[in-house]
Amino acid sequence: MPIITRKIELKIVKDGLTDEEYDQQWKYLYQINNTIYLAANRISTHCLFNDEYEMRLKLHMPRYKEIEKELKKLDSDKKTSDKEIRDRLLNERKELDEDVKNKKKDFLQCSKQNSTYQLVSKEFKQYIPSDILANLNQKIQENYNNNQKKIESGERALSTYKKGMEIPFSIRENKRLKLFIKEEGIYLKWFKEILFRLEFGKDASNNRCIVERLIESDKQQKKKGEDYVANNSSIKLVKNGRNTRIFLLLSIDIPAKKQVLDKDVVLGVDLGIKCPLYLAINKNDNFKMQIGDIEHFHNQRTMFQKRFKSLQKLMCTQGGHGRKKKLEPLEKLKEKERNWVHTQNHVYSREVIKQALKQNAGTIHMESLKDFGKGKEGYVKDEYKYLLRYWSYYELQSMIAYKAKLEGIEVKYIDPAYTSQTCSYCGERGERKKQEEFVCTNPQCKRRGEKINADFNAARNIAMSKKIVER
C-alpha cells in the first residue's frame, strides 16, 4: 500500500481547563521536546557501540583475519578456481561469526532487561512516555541500519539529532491515542489527556477528507489493501517568534487505485539539462512532450542565491549576542527557496502522472541517477557542480514514484549509460550535436542523417530499455 504523510496544524483545546492545567499541558510538551533528542542520540550511540564491539571481537581473532586475507587472495587471483577451498573458508568464517555473536550477547546481556530500549527507558521514562520511546527506538535503529554500510566505510558520519526533532507515536497500536469527530470538528486524543483540535485552514491538499476517511475506516472492519490505515506518526513543535506552533505529521497507508492500465505501455522520463523533463512512449512515436522550462527554474534559484549572498553581506553574522536573531532573515529566505523548489517539483511530477494515465501507460521508466556527475574517486566533477546545486532531481523522481504508486503505475529504474548517445530506432551509437540535436550515423537506420530532438531520443531509449537496475 502507498504511504502518504499529511502535515496538519494542531491546537490544544482549552475548553474545560483551568489556566494552570493548560500551562501544565504545554510544560509537558516542552519537557518531551527538550529531552527526546537526547534519547535519540543515546539510541544511535548504542547501535554504533554494538557494531564496534562485534568488530573488536573479530579483530582479536587471528584466525578470522587469516580467513579474510585468504579470501581476498582468492578473489584477486583470477587463475584460482578451487571451489572447495572457498566453500571451506566461507563455512569457517560463518562459524566464527556465530561465535562472535554469542560472545557479544554474553557481554551485552541482551535480555529484555538490558536491551537498547530498556537502557534508554530507564534513563528517560520519567520525561517521555514509554510508547514514544518504543517508536523512537524503532525509528532510530531503522535509520542506523539503513546507513550502517556507509558509516563503516566512512562515507557518512553517525546521525545526530537536535532539539525540535519530531516526536513519534503510534495511533494504530494504542487505543488511548485516537482521532475522532465531534461536533463537526476533528480531534486527536494524546498522552496526559491532552486534546488537540486539527486545523485544516484552506485545505488545498484535501486533508480533512483523508482524515475523515481514515476515521471511518477505523470504525469498520478493515480489509487489507482497501481501507486507509494510520501508520506511525509524529508531532513537531515549531518556534514562531515568541509563540510555538504544533504540527501533526500523519502517516497513512492508502489503497492504490484499481485501474486498467497496460503494463506493456511504458512512459520514459528523461531529466534533461535544457528542459527539466521530456516524455516519450515506447509504442507511440508521435507522442513527445516537454515539461517545464529549465531557464526559468535555474534563474529563479540563482535569484534566491544572489539575494542570500547580498543579505549575508548586509547582516553582521559574526559571533556575539543576538547572532541567532540576525540570521533569521537568511533562514526565512532558505525556507522560501526550498518551498518554491518543492512546489515546482510537485507541478512537474503531477503532469508526468497525468500524461501516463492519458496514454494508458502502466509502467514508468526513469534513469537510476545514483553517483551522477561523480568521478572514479567519488568526487563531483567540476562541470556538474552547478547542475547538481540547482537541479533537485532526487526529490522530483521520488515524487513521481509515490504518485505513480497511488495510481497503480509501476515505476522501474534503468541503467542511464549512453541513453543520450544511442539511436532509439536502430540501437547504434550516433552523434549528439550541440545540446538539442541527435543524428544517427548508421547507414542501415531509417532515420540516418535526420536531426532528432536529443531529449526525445533519450526519453524514447529510456522507455524501451530492458536494463532494469535496483535503485
Short mmCIF file of C-alpha atoms in Angstrom, two decimals:
data_model
loop_
_atom_site.label_atom_id
_atom_site.label_comp_id
_atom_site.label_asym_id
_atom_site.label_seq_id
_atom_site.Cartn_x
_atom_site.Cartn_y
_atom_site.Cartn_z
CA MET A 1 0.00 0.00 0.00
CA PRO A 2 1.31 3.52 -0.79
CA ILE A 3 2.20 5.67 2.23
CA ILE A 4 1.44 9.39 2.34
CA THR A 5 2.23 11.94 5.07
CA ARG A 6 -0.02 14.89 5.79
CA LYS A 7 1.10 17.96 7.75
CA ILE A 8 -1.77 19.40 9.81
CA GLU A 9 -1.62 22.13 12.45
CA LEU A 10 -2.83 21.25 15.96
CA LYS A 11 -4.31 23.48 18.66
CA ILE A 12 -4.65 22.44 22.29
CA VAL A 13 -8.32 22.50 23.28
CA LYS A 14 -8.56 24.88 26.24
CA ASP A 15 -12.30 24.44 26.90
CA GLY A 16 -12.89 22.95 30.36
CA LEU A 17 -9.30 23.55 31.51
CA THR A 18 -8.09 26.00 34.12
CA ASP A 19 -5.15 28.26 33.25
CA GLU A 20 -2.91 26.11 35.46
CA GLU A 21 -3.96 22.87 33.71
CA TYR A 22 -3.45 24.47 30.30
CA ASP A 23 0.06 25.62 31.28
CA GLN A 24 0.85 22.13 32.61
CA GLN A 25 -0.02 20.59 29.23
CA TRP A 26 2.35 22.97 27.46
CA LYS A 27 5.08 22.22 30.02
CA TYR A 28 4.60 18.50 29.36
CA LEU A 29 5.02 19.02 25.61
CA TYR A 30 8.14 21.14 26.15
CA GLN A 31 9.54 18.50 28.52
CA ILE A 32 9.26 15.82 25.83
CA ASN A 33 10.56 18.17 23.12
CA ASN A 34 13.61 19.13 25.23
CA THR A 35 14.65 15.56 26.06
CA ILE A 36 13.67 13.36 23.11
CA TYR A 37 16.68 14.36 21.02
CA LEU A 38 18.96 13.26 23.89
CA ALA A 39 17.25 9.85 23.92
CA ALA A 40 17.61 9.60 20.13
CA ASN A 41 21.35 10.29 20.31
CA ARG A 42 21.73 7.74 23.10
CA ILE A 43 20.00 5.04 20.98
CA SER A 44 22.16 5.94 17.97
CA THR A 45 25.31 5.63 20.11
CA HIS A 46 24.17 2.24 21.47
CA CYS A 47 23.73 0.95 17.91
CA LEU A 48 27.25 2.07 16.98
CA PHE A 49 28.72 0.59 20.18
CA ASN A 50 27.11 -2.80 19.49
CA ASP A 51 28.64 -2.90 16.00
CA GLU A 52 32.04 -1.66 17.16
CA TYR A 53 32.21 -4.27 19.90
CA GLU A 54 31.47 -7.01 17.35
CA MET A 55 34.27 -5.64 15.13
CA ARG A 56 36.68 -5.58 18.08
CA LEU A 57 35.98 -9.26 18.76
CA LYS A 58 36.75 -10.14 15.15
CA LEU A 59 39.99 -8.13 15.17
CA HIS A 60 41.20 -10.10 18.20
CA MET A 61 40.66 -13.42 16.41
CA PRO A 62 43.87 -14.27 14.49
CA ARG A 63 42.12 -16.99 12.50
CA TYR A 64 39.36 -14.59 11.38
CA LYS A 65 41.98 -12.21 9.91
CA GLU A 66 43.73 -15.11 8.18
CA ILE A 67 40.47 -16.22 6.53
CA GLU A 68 39.80 -12.66 5.28
CA LYS A 69 43.29 -12.48 3.74
CA GLU A 70 42.92 -15.88 2.07
CA LEU A 71 39.52 -14.95 0.61
CA LYS A 72 40.91 -11.66 -0.75
CA LYS A 73 43.79 -13.57 -2.32
CA LEU A 74 41.35 -15.96 -3.99
CA ASP A 75 39.33 -13.01 -5.33
CA SER A 76 42.41 -11.24 -6.75
CA ASP A 77 43.94 -14.41 -8.26
CA LYS A 78 41.87 -14.94 -11.41
CA LYS A 79 43.57 -18.28 -12.17
CA THR A 80 42.40 -19.84 -8.92
CA SER A 81 39.08 -21.59 -9.24
CA ASP A 82 39.15 -24.09 -6.36
CA LYS A 83 35.55 -24.03 -5.18
CA GLU A 84 36.21 -26.44 -2.30
CA ILE A 85 38.80 -24.13 -0.68
CA ARG A 86 36.46 -21.12 -0.98
CA ASP A 87 33.49 -23.02 0.46
CA ARG A 88 35.59 -24.32 3.35
CA LEU A 89 36.81 -20.81 4.19
CA LEU A 90 33.30 -19.35 3.95
CA ASN A 91 31.89 -22.04 6.25
CA GLU A 92 34.69 -21.50 8.76
CA ARG A 93 34.07 -17.74 8.69
CA LYS A 94 30.36 -18.37 9.23
CA GLU A 95 31.14 -20.44 12.33
CA LEU A 96 33.39 -17.71 13.68
CA ASP A 97 30.64 -15.12 13.02
CA GLU A 98 28.25 -17.19 15.12
CA ASP A 99 30.86 -17.42 17.87
CA VAL A 100 31.30 -13.63 17.78
CA LYS A 101 27.55 -13.06 18.04
CA ASN A 102 27.30 -15.38 21.03
CA LYS A 103 30.17 -13.60 22.79
CA LYS A 104 28.55 -10.27 22.00
CA LYS A 105 25.27 -11.44 23.53
CA ASP A 106 27.04 -12.71 26.63
CA PHE A 107 28.87 -9.40 27.09
CA LEU A 108 25.93 -7.12 26.43
CA GLN A 109 23.48 -9.45 28.20
CA CYS A 110 20.91 -8.76 25.51
CA SER A 111 17.91 -9.80 27.53
CA LYS A 112 14.72 -7.78 27.82
CA GLN A 113 16.14 -6.00 30.88
CA ASN A 114 19.29 -4.79 29.08
CA SER A 115 18.18 -4.15 25.50
CA THR A 116 18.79 -0.73 23.93
CA TYR A 117 15.16 0.21 24.56
CA GLN A 118 15.26 -0.79 28.22
CA LEU A 119 18.54 1.02 28.87
CA VAL A 120 17.19 4.23 27.33
CA SER A 121 13.82 3.75 29.02
CA LYS A 122 15.45 3.64 32.46
CA GLU A 123 17.11 6.99 31.78
CA PHE A 124 14.24 8.87 30.12
CA LYS A 125 10.96 7.25 31.20
CA GLN A 126 10.30 9.99 33.76
CA TYR A 127 10.28 12.56 30.95
CA ILE A 128 8.98 10.64 27.92
CA PRO A 129 6.08 8.11 27.72
CA SER A 130 7.14 4.50 27.04
CA ASP A 131 5.06 4.37 23.81
CA ILE A 132 7.01 7.31 22.38
CA LEU A 133 10.34 5.77 23.45
CA ALA A 134 9.41 2.46 21.77
CA ASN A 135 8.56 4.23 18.49
CA LEU A 136 11.69 6.38 18.76
CA ASN A 137 13.86 3.29 19.32
CA GLN A 138 12.39 1.60 16.23
CA LYS A 139 12.84 4.73 14.08
CA ILE A 140 16.47 5.39 15.12
CA GLN A 141 17.50 1.76 14.73
CA GLU A 142 15.94 1.60 11.24
CA ASN A 143 17.81 4.77 10.26
CA TYR A 144 21.07 3.37 11.61
CA ASN A 145 20.63 0.03 9.82
CA ASN A 146 19.92 1.83 6.52
CA ASN A 147 23.18 3.81 6.81
CA GLN A 148 25.31 1.16 8.52
CA LYS A 149 27.47 0.32 5.49
CA LYS A 150 28.15 3.98 4.71
CA ILE A 151 29.10 4.66 8.34
CA GLU A 152 31.51 1.71 8.33
CA SER A 153 33.12 2.81 5.05
CA GLY A 154 33.41 6.44 6.21
CA GLU A 155 31.05 7.82 3.52
CA ARG A 156 28.93 9.45 6.19
CA ALA A 157 29.04 10.16 9.92
CA LEU A 158 26.76 8.78 12.61
CA SER A 159 23.42 10.62 12.57
CA THR A 160 22.99 13.19 15.32
CA TYR A 161 19.67 14.64 16.46
CA LYS A 162 18.87 18.17 17.61
CA LYS A 163 16.25 19.79 19.77
CA GLY A 164 13.00 20.24 17.86
CA MET A 165 13.02 16.82 16.19
CA GLU A 166 9.72 15.03 15.52
CA ILE A 167 8.06 13.21 18.44
CA PRO A 168 6.97 9.79 17.09
CA PHE A 169 3.93 7.90 18.37
CA SER A 170 1.51 5.28 17.11
CA ILE A 171 -2.21 5.84 16.66
CA ARG A 172 -2.77 2.32 15.38
CA GLU A 173 -1.39 0.33 18.31
CA ASN A 174 -2.53 2.46 21.23
CA LYS A 175 -6.28 2.92 21.59
CA ARG A 176 -5.72 5.74 24.08
CA LEU A 177 -4.36 7.81 21.22
CA LYS A 178 -7.05 8.21 18.64
CA LEU A 179 -8.60 10.53 16.10
CA PHE A 180 -12.32 11.21 16.37
CA ILE A 181 -15.01 13.55 15.02
CA LYS A 182 -17.06 15.65 17.42
CA GLU A 183 -19.44 18.50 16.59
CA GLU A 184 -18.07 18.96 13.06
CA GLY A 185 -14.51 19.19 14.39
CA ILE A 186 -11.77 16.56 14.24
CA TYR A 187 -9.74 15.91 17.38
CA LEU A 188 -6.68 13.92 18.46
CA LYS A 189 -6.59 12.44 21.95
CA TRP A 190 -2.96 12.31 23.13
CA PHE A 191 -0.89 11.47 26.22
CA LYS A 192 -1.75 13.01 29.61
CA GLU A 193 -5.32 13.54 28.32
CA ILE A 194 -4.13 16.36 26.05
CA LEU A 195 -6.80 17.05 23.44
CA PHE A 196 -5.78 18.61 20.13
CA ARG A 197 -8.10 20.08 17.50
CA LEU A 198 -6.98 19.65 13.89
CA GLU A 199 -6.82 22.96 12.00
CA PHE A 200 -7.09 22.44 8.22
CA GLY A 201 -7.04 26.08 7.07
CA LYS A 202 -7.69 26.48 3.31
CA ASP A 203 -7.08 22.72 2.93
CA ALA A 204 -5.70 22.77 -0.62
CA SER A 205 -4.42 19.20 -0.12
CA ASN A 206 -7.85 17.87 0.90
CA ASN A 207 -6.52 16.75 4.29
CA ARG A 208 -9.90 16.84 6.03
CA CYS A 209 -11.38 14.34 3.59
CA ILE A 210 -8.39 12.00 4.06
CA VAL A 211 -8.60 12.13 7.88
CA GLU A 212 -12.38 11.61 7.83
CA ARG A 213 -11.96 8.55 5.63
CA LEU A 214 -9.26 7.25 7.98
CA ILE A 215 -11.62 7.61 10.96
CA GLU A 216 -14.45 5.88 9.09
CA SER A 217 -12.12 3.04 8.09
CA ASP A 218 -11.04 2.68 11.72
CA LYS A 219 -14.66 2.21 12.86
CA GLN A 220 -15.33 -0.56 10.36
CA GLN A 221 -13.62 -3.89 9.91
CA LYS A 222 -10.61 -3.08 7.77
CA LYS A 223 -9.85 -5.01 4.62
CA LYS A 224 -6.18 -5.08 3.72
CA GLY A 225 -5.46 -3.01 0.63
CA GLU A 226 -8.93 -1.44 0.55
CA ASP A 227 -9.07 0.96 3.53
CA TYR A 228 -6.99 3.81 4.97
CA VAL A 229 -4.75 2.71 7.86
CA ALA A 230 -2.90 5.04 10.25
CA ASN A 231 0.83 4.39 10.33
CA ASN A 232 3.42 5.54 12.89
CA SER A 233 3.00 9.32 13.01
CA SER A 234 4.59 12.20 14.90
CA ILE A 235 4.08 15.73 16.17
CA LYS A 236 6.55 18.59 15.84
CA LEU A 237 6.87 21.80 17.83
CA VAL A 238 7.96 24.77 15.70
CA LYS A 239 9.09 28.05 17.24
CA ASN A 240 7.41 31.03 15.60
CA GLY A 241 8.71 34.21 17.23
CA ARG A 242 7.52 34.11 20.83
CA ASN A 243 4.83 31.58 20.02
CA THR A 244 5.10 27.85 19.37
CA ARG A 245 3.08 26.06 16.69
CA ILE A 246 2.31 22.33 16.84
CA PHE A 247 2.05 20.19 13.70
CA LEU A 248 0.79 16.65 13.25
CA LEU A 249 2.73 14.64 10.66
CA LEU A 250 0.10 11.98 9.99
CA SER A 251 1.38 8.94 8.10
CA ILE A 252 -1.31 6.90 6.32
CA ASP A 253 -1.30 3.70 4.27
CA ILE A 254 -3.79 4.23 1.48
CA PRO A 255 -5.02 1.75 -1.13
CA ALA A 256 -3.71 2.11 -4.67
CA LYS A 257 -6.34 2.89 -7.27
CA LYS A 258 -7.51 -0.09 -9.26
CA GLN A 259 -7.18 0.98 -12.86
CA VAL A 260 -6.95 -0.99 -16.07
CA LEU A 261 -3.60 0.16 -17.43
CA ASP A 262 -1.41 -1.56 -20.00
CA LYS A 263 1.86 -2.63 -18.31
CA ASP A 264 3.47 -3.03 -21.73
CA VAL A 265 2.96 0.66 -22.50
CA VAL A 266 5.96 2.39 -20.94
CA LEU A 267 6.39 6.13 -20.38
CA GLY A 268 10.06 7.13 -20.49
CA VAL A 269 11.05 10.14 -18.38
CA ASP A 270 14.30 11.91 -19.27
CA LEU A 271 15.58 14.51 -16.81
CA GLY A 272 17.45 16.81 -19.14
CA ILE A 273 19.69 19.83 -18.92
CA LYS A 274 17.82 22.06 -21.40
CA CYS A 275 14.38 21.08 -20.08
CA PRO A 276 13.57 19.59 -16.67
CA LEU A 277 11.54 16.68 -18.10
CA TYR A 278 10.99 15.14 -21.51
CA LEU A 279 8.47 12.31 -22.04
CA ALA A 280 8.20 9.60 -24.67
CA ILE A 281 6.21 6.38 -25.11
CA ASN A 282 7.75 3.09 -26.24
CA LYS A 283 4.79 2.26 -28.51
CA ASN A 284 3.90 5.69 -29.85
CA ASP A 285 6.45 7.68 -31.89
CA ASN A 286 4.05 10.59 -32.25
CA PHE A 287 3.90 11.28 -28.50
CA LYS A 288 6.58 13.64 -27.26
CA MET A 289 6.24 16.20 -24.51
CA GLN A 290 8.45 18.71 -22.73
CA ILE A 291 7.59 19.67 -19.16
CA GLY A 292 8.96 22.80 -17.54
CA ASP A 293 11.49 25.43 -18.54
CA ILE A 294 14.99 24.92 -17.17
CA GLU A 295 15.93 28.59 -17.71
CA HIS A 296 13.05 29.76 -15.54
CA PHE A 297 13.93 27.10 -12.93
CA HIS A 298 17.63 28.00 -12.81
CA ASN A 299 17.03 31.77 -12.99
CA GLN A 300 14.69 31.59 -10.01
CA ARG A 301 17.19 29.59 -7.96
CA THR A 302 20.05 31.89 -9.00
CA MET A 303 17.96 34.86 -7.87
CA PHE A 304 17.48 33.24 -4.45
CA GLN A 305 21.24 32.64 -4.24
CA LYS A 306 22.07 36.27 -5.11
CA ARG A 307 19.60 37.56 -2.52
CA PHE A 308 21.10 35.19 0.05
CA LYS A 309 24.65 36.45 -0.63
CA SER A 310 23.61 40.11 -0.53
CA LEU A 311 21.83 39.53 2.79
CA GLN A 312 24.95 37.86 4.16
CA LYS A 313 26.96 40.98 3.33
CA LEU A 314 24.38 43.31 4.86
CA MET A 315 23.91 41.28 8.05
CA CYS A 316 26.71 41.23 10.58
CA THR A 317 26.55 37.47 11.19
CA GLN A 318 29.73 37.01 13.20
CA GLY A 319 29.61 35.62 16.73
CA GLY A 320 28.19 37.61 19.60
CA HIS A 321 24.93 38.37 21.34
CA GLY A 322 21.91 38.36 19.04
CA ARG A 323 23.53 36.35 16.27
CA LYS A 324 20.53 33.99 16.07
CA LYS A 325 18.18 36.96 15.60
CA LYS A 326 20.38 38.37 12.82
CA LEU A 327 20.34 35.04 10.96
CA GLU A 328 16.53 34.77 10.91
CA PRO A 329 16.13 36.59 7.52
CA LEU A 330 18.66 34.19 5.96
CA GLU A 331 16.82 31.15 7.34
CA LYS A 332 13.49 32.50 6.07
CA LEU A 333 14.97 33.00 2.60
CA LYS A 334 16.37 29.44 2.62
CA GLU A 335 12.95 28.10 3.59
CA LYS A 336 11.30 30.19 0.86
CA GLU A 337 13.67 28.70 -1.74
CA ARG A 338 13.03 25.12 -0.52
CA ASN A 339 9.28 25.68 -0.66
CA TRP A 340 9.48 27.08 -4.19
CA VAL A 341 11.53 24.12 -5.47
CA HIS A 342 9.23 21.70 -3.68
CA THR A 343 6.18 23.27 -5.31
CA GLN A 344 7.78 23.19 -8.78
CA ASN A 345 8.62 19.50 -8.39
CA HIS A 346 5.02 18.81 -7.36
CA VAL A 347 3.78 20.54 -10.52
CA TYR A 348 6.20 18.61 -12.75
CA SER A 349 5.53 15.21 -11.14
CA ARG A 350 1.75 15.72 -11.27
CA GLU A 351 1.96 16.42 -15.02
CA VAL A 352 4.01 13.23 -15.58
CA ILE A 353 1.35 11.07 -13.88
CA LYS A 354 -1.41 12.89 -15.78
CA GLN A 355 0.26 12.07 -19.12
CA ALA A 356 0.91 8.45 -18.08
CA LEU A 357 -2.81 7.97 -17.36
CA LYS A 358 -3.76 9.75 -20.58
CA GLN A 359 -1.54 7.37 -22.60
CA ASN A 360 -2.78 4.32 -20.61
CA ALA A 361 0.81 3.60 -19.53
CA GLY A 362 1.03 1.05 -16.71
CA THR A 363 4.80 1.46 -16.33
CA ILE A 364 7.15 4.42 -15.95
CA HIS A 365 10.88 4.18 -16.67
CA MET A 366 13.36 6.63 -15.15
CA GLU A 367 17.15 6.71 -15.10
CA SER A 368 18.96 5.49 -11.99
CA LEU A 369 20.98 8.63 -11.23
CA LYS A 370 23.00 7.33 -8.30
CA ASP A 371 26.51 8.83 -8.29
CA PHE A 372 25.51 11.13 -11.19
CA GLY A 373 28.33 13.55 -12.01
CA LYS A 374 30.92 11.79 -9.83
CA GLY A 375 34.33 10.62 -10.99
CA LYS A 376 36.09 7.35 -10.20
CA GLU A 377 37.27 8.66 -6.82
CA GLY A 378 33.70 9.53 -5.80
CA TYR A 379 34.05 13.33 -6.04
CA VAL A 380 31.69 15.50 -8.10
CA LYS A 381 33.30 16.72 -11.32
CA ASP A 382 33.61 20.50 -11.77
CA GLU A 383 31.35 20.57 -14.83
CA TYR A 384 28.49 19.02 -12.83
CA LYS A 385 28.74 21.09 -9.62
CA TYR A 386 26.50 23.90 -10.89
CA LEU A 387 23.94 21.44 -12.24
CA LEU A 388 23.73 19.42 -9.01
CA ARG A 389 23.42 22.63 -6.98
CA TYR A 390 20.32 23.80 -8.86
CA TRP A 391 18.71 20.55 -10.03
CA SER A 392 16.66 18.69 -7.38
CA TYR A 393 16.36 15.51 -9.43
CA TYR A 394 16.18 13.09 -6.48
CA GLU A 395 13.16 14.83 -4.94
CA LEU A 396 11.49 15.02 -8.36
CA GLN A 397 11.99 11.29 -9.03
CA SER A 398 10.72 10.44 -5.53
CA MET A 399 7.55 12.47 -6.10
CA ILE A 400 6.92 10.78 -9.45
CA ALA A 401 7.44 7.36 -7.82
CA TYR A 402 5.00 7.82 -4.93
CA LYS A 403 2.32 9.50 -7.08
CA ALA A 404 2.61 6.67 -9.61
CA LYS A 405 2.16 4.15 -6.79
CA LEU A 406 -1.08 5.88 -5.75
CA GLU A 407 -2.41 5.43 -9.27
CA GLY A 408 -1.31 1.79 -9.54
CA ILE A 409 1.51 2.56 -12.01
CA GLU A 410 4.72 0.56 -11.69
CA VAL A 411 8.00 2.52 -11.62
CA LYS A 412 11.29 0.99 -12.80
CA TYR A 413 14.78 2.43 -12.92
CA ILE A 414 17.10 1.73 -15.83
CA ASP A 415 20.84 1.95 -16.46
CA PRO A 416 21.44 5.52 -17.79
CA ALA A 417 24.61 4.64 -19.75
CA TYR A 418 24.57 6.05 -23.31
CA THR A 419 20.81 6.79 -23.37
CA SER A 420 21.53 10.19 -24.93
CA GLN A 421 24.18 8.89 -27.37
CA THR A 422 22.31 5.90 -28.79
CA CYS A 423 19.76 5.95 -31.61
CA SER A 424 16.37 4.91 -30.25
CA TYR A 425 15.40 3.41 -33.65
CA CYS A 426 18.38 1.18 -34.52
CA GLY A 427 20.31 0.94 -31.24
CA GLU A 428 23.63 2.11 -32.73
CA ARG A 429 25.74 4.95 -31.35
CA GLY A 430 25.30 8.28 -33.05
CA GLU A 431 26.35 11.90 -32.62
CA ARG A 432 24.83 14.44 -30.29
CA LYS A 433 25.28 17.82 -31.95
CA LYS A 434 25.29 20.79 -29.59
CA GLN A 435 22.82 20.01 -26.85
CA GLU A 436 19.48 19.92 -28.68
CA GLU A 437 20.02 17.56 -31.62
CA PHE A 438 20.92 13.91 -32.15
CA VAL A 439 21.96 12.46 -35.54
CA CYS A 440 22.21 8.72 -36.26
CA THR A 441 25.24 7.75 -38.38
CA ASN A 442 24.23 4.12 -39.01
CA PRO A 443 23.80 3.64 -42.84
CA GLN A 444 21.10 0.99 -42.30
CA CYS A 445 18.95 3.11 -39.98
CA LYS A 446 15.74 4.54 -41.45
CA ARG A 447 16.38 7.82 -39.58
CA ARG A 448 20.04 8.16 -40.69
CA GLY A 449 21.18 11.77 -41.01
CA GLU A 450 17.88 13.09 -39.66
CA LYS A 451 18.04 15.65 -36.86
CA ILE A 452 16.12 14.27 -33.89
CA ASN A 453 15.40 16.14 -30.67
CA ALA A 454 18.12 14.83 -28.31
CA ASP A 455 15.89 14.79 -25.22
CA PHE A 456 13.12 12.95 -27.10
CA ASN A 457 15.65 10.38 -28.32
CA ALA A 458 16.91 9.86 -24.75
CA ALA A 459 13.37 9.58 -23.35
CA ARG A 460 12.48 7.01 -26.03
CA ASN A 461 15.60 4.99 -25.19
CA ILE A 462 14.61 5.07 -21.51
CA ALA A 463 11.08 3.90 -22.35
CA MET A 464 12.35 0.96 -24.41
CA SER A 465 15.29 -0.01 -22.19
CA LYS A 466 15.44 -3.55 -20.75
CA LYS A 467 18.42 -2.78 -18.46
CA ILE A 468 16.47 -2.59 -15.20
CA VAL A 469 18.52 -1.81 -12.09
CA GLU A 470 17.65 -1.65 -8.40
CA ARG A 471 17.60 1.85 -7.01
#
